[in-house]
Every structure is written in C-alpha cells, then in structure tokens.
Amino acid sequence: MIEQFINFVIRPPRAEYNPDQYLWEKEFTLASRTYQRQDLELKNARGYTLKCSHYLPSPFPEDTSLPCVIYCHGNSGCRADANEAAVILLPSNITVFTLDFSGSGLSDGDYVSLGWHEKDDLKMVVSYLRSNKQISHIGLWGRSMGAVTSLLYGAEDPSIAGMVLDSAFSNLYNLMMELVDVYKIRLPKFTVKMAVQYMRRVIEKKAKFDIMNLNCLLVAPKTFIPVLFGHASDDKFIQPHHSDLISESYAGDKNVIKFDGDHNSSRPQFFYDSVSIFFYNVLCPPNVPRAHKLEKYYDLGDLKLGSGVDESLLYEILSSLRSASTDAASSSSVLPAISTTKSVTELLSEVAPVTDVESFFREDTDDNGETGHDEPTDVQDNLNGEGEDCCSYTSSNRESWGRCSSLGGSDEESCADLRADDTLSQNTVKVFATPMRGTKEKSLYPKEDDKKHKKNKNKKKKDESAVKKPKSERFEKLEALSRRLRHCLMKGSNHRRHKSS
C-alpha cells in the first residue's frame, strides 16, 4: 500500500496523446480570426526535453508585442489542458504558451514533483519568452500542481504580471495526512506518521526532492503579484480551505472565487469570465485592428453573395442579368444559353463594375446635404458574424480530452422583406454585392433658376419621354432580375456554425 501511495504522489497516471489529435490545429479560426500553433522543444536545467506549444495570431501583427499567459497543468495533465485557456484568452489579444512538465505527457523524465522541479521548467519557459521581442507581459495560470508551480516561481520572479491559481494546496505534508482520512486508511496516527517519513525518504531518493519543502505558506507572505484564487467547493482531493490559507497569508492583491464542482470537474463560465477580465486588466493587451477580408465587390443591387449559393443557379441568373444589361434579352420566357466555360467572377465582371472596399464604407449624401449609411455598420468588425462563441471544454486531470476543431461565426438572416438591406455573411467567397444606392434624383437646377426651369419643363417633357422610356424599361427589367437573384440566393444560402466536437 505504501508503494502505491508513493506512486500516487510522484508517478500518477501519465497522459499519452497525439498532439495533432488532442491539441488545437496548426492553423485554426476562433471568433473570425486566424491563429496558429507553434510546437517547440526546450531543455531544462536537468537536461530533460520539454514539449511545448505556443498559440498566437496568424499573421502576427507587425510592430506590436502581445502579452502571454503560460498555462501549467496538473499532476496527471498535459498540454491539452490549455485548450480552454486558448479559447478564453486569444480573442483578447493574449497569446497562450503551454508545456508538458518533466515527467508528464510527452516530455522527458520519470517522476513528477508536484511543483518543486516544475518551477525550474517554468523558469526555462519564462526565459525563452523574455528573449522573444514579440512578447510583452507574462502571466501564469496553473491548476492543482500547476498552481503550486506558479506560486513557487512567482515568489522568485516579481516581474510576473498576474497569476490565476486554481486548486492549489497549502503544503504537501498536511495534504498527505488529509488524504489518509479521505481514503479511510484505518491506521493509528503514529503508524501513519512513520509511513509518511518512510515515503519522504523514498520520494527524495527517486524524485530528488523533499516533500517537507513543498509549503506554499512559506512563500505566500513574500509574494506581491496580483492573484486570482479559484477552488471548487466540493473538492475532496485538495479541500477548499487550502486556498483560504494561502489567501490569508498572501501579501499581494488577491481575490478568491468559489464555485460548484470537484477537483476535476469543468469550471463554470463565470469563472472563465473572471479569468479573462483579470488577465485583461493585469496584462493590458493592445487593441490590434481587425484586417479587412474584403478585396472587391460588385454592384448588383439589393443582395450580398454568400458562400452557400448554387453555382449553376448563379450562372443562369447572371446570364439573364448580363443579357438585360446589354438590352439583348428576348421577349421569350426561355432564358439565354449559359456559358459554362466562364467563372462566376467573370460573369460578375461583365454584369457589374468592380468597386474598391473603401468606397463600400463611404457615406452617401442626400438631397438635403445630410449623410446617410446605406451599408451595414457592422461590416468592418463583424464580417463573419463574429459574436460570443460560447464553447465549453473538458478540464484537466481526466482520462481523455475532447479534440478541439476550428470555430467560425455565422449569421442568422431573415428574408421576410426583400426590400430590406440584409447582410449575408461570407466565409469562402470574397466577391459579394452591396445594397443598391437610393434612386433619388437630385435637382438639376439651383433655386434661382426655378422659374426658368418651370417654363422649360413642359417643353422638354415630350423630348425627354422618348429617351426615358427605354431607360425605364431597362431599369425595371434589371430591378426585376435583381430581385429574382436576391430571392434565390437568400433562399439557397445555408450558413452553419462549426462547433468543437
């Protein structure tokens, strides 16, 4: 039994996983932005190779440095536990670095030390990030063993901007004595203390650390880094009073959050929201402008071209629209022949003029000199329906991890009023149409020439009617085809939100 308890401390079940299956993809989309996973290896002071991953924007913003949060997993965890941290922090322009500590996951080493040697691994990671000019402030987020690791290192490095400590234990010796009662090991107290002393010698020989030195209550009074404590109220493995004891002796700014669950349960959303706000305040990430994904658009009337369009239907309607624009449409109800050798973009170029993105965002002026916006106001920031992607992920210290796939936003459109300016989100097609400008005619004559204009109005009316009549017929035909095109496209569009599996 003592050997099992020793392995329970220094050799818990080790996470074995495939990084391409259980980590975020090499390139993925989150909240309408693109990110990448950079895998790397670092060597610690003992010569062990540490497997690491860094999640950061792709491409990285020029002439800008971003803060980074290092996620520290638990005693049976691995890099996959940082998937949820990436979801929470990346949209706030905070990069996420994660690693397999020595003795855990795919890194070298045979034993874990519940924070003692892990703090040296963390020191190596911080040194690497300090040498990267793209990284500004550094924060730490640890859970269980990772929380103790973060606190032990934070006591040595006051330059850390902030820490989130989830389920940290106050000292290892007291924790081991408590676990005897939790697991109902019915032995006299004297025998238990003798057994712990024997375990201390064995652990020191195998894992090269003294369990009596793992005492967070000794370093908390000397640490001034802002900290957010979190602990599950029903945690039987590391009971909530451990965080209370550390918080009481902690010297820096602190806050404690209790929530429902046990040691290994998923954390509630309000805790993740608190973590996001905490790191945003202490790391002060810059406001990186969103790059426009639009390159050009085509003026086709009251519609936008989405990604779920039937291409054959688009060929058919655009061919009709092209014929109408050249006054070559016949009076027969049979549609003109479709040229299948031309792409949709080529047909659009023949039907409507290409316009720059800048003109898409400009303001129009009406007859009274007032400005109005015909374009959607959320195009610049919410092209792909960026919103609040509410996603939950499995947490640390479990037997399996759910694979995270790319996320993307989508909009829910309504086509009840075909004359309204609807916005269809676009994921793959960079060519789309804009709402038709108002067809109000501005006065061709100034106010001082009103009398002269009224005299000549009746005279010119007959001459202009002959010219306006074919234009009116052509406009009506184009308008009818535009409505048909819009109706068909909206009816055929199907946008779906991709969620994690």
mmCIF file of C-alpha atoms in Angstrom, residues 467-477:
data_model
loop_
_atom_site.group_PDB
_atom_site.id
_atom_site.type_symbol
_atom_site.label_atom_id
_atom_site.label_comp_id
_atom_site.label_asym_id
_atom_site.label_seq_id
_atom_site.Cartn_x
_atom_site.Cartn_y
_atom_site.Cartn_z
ATOM 1 C CA VAL A 467 -35.370 58.945 -74.140
ATOM 2 C CA LYS A 468 -36.582 57.987 -70.669
ATOM 3 C CA LYS A 469 -38.950 55.296 -71.837
ATOM 4 C CA PRO A 470 -36.333 52.746 -72.915
ATOM 5 C CA LYS A 471 -34.254 53.586 -69.808
ATOM 6 C CA SER A 472 -37.291 52.970 -67.614
ATOM 7 C CA GLU A 473 -37.986 49.636 -69.249
ATOM 8 C CA ARG A 474 -34.380 48.618 -68.904
ATOM 9 C CA PHE A 475 -34.274 49.693 -65.241
ATOM 10 C CA GLU A 476 -37.437 47.759 -64.444
ATOM 11 C CA LYS A 477 -36.004 44.695 -66.128
#
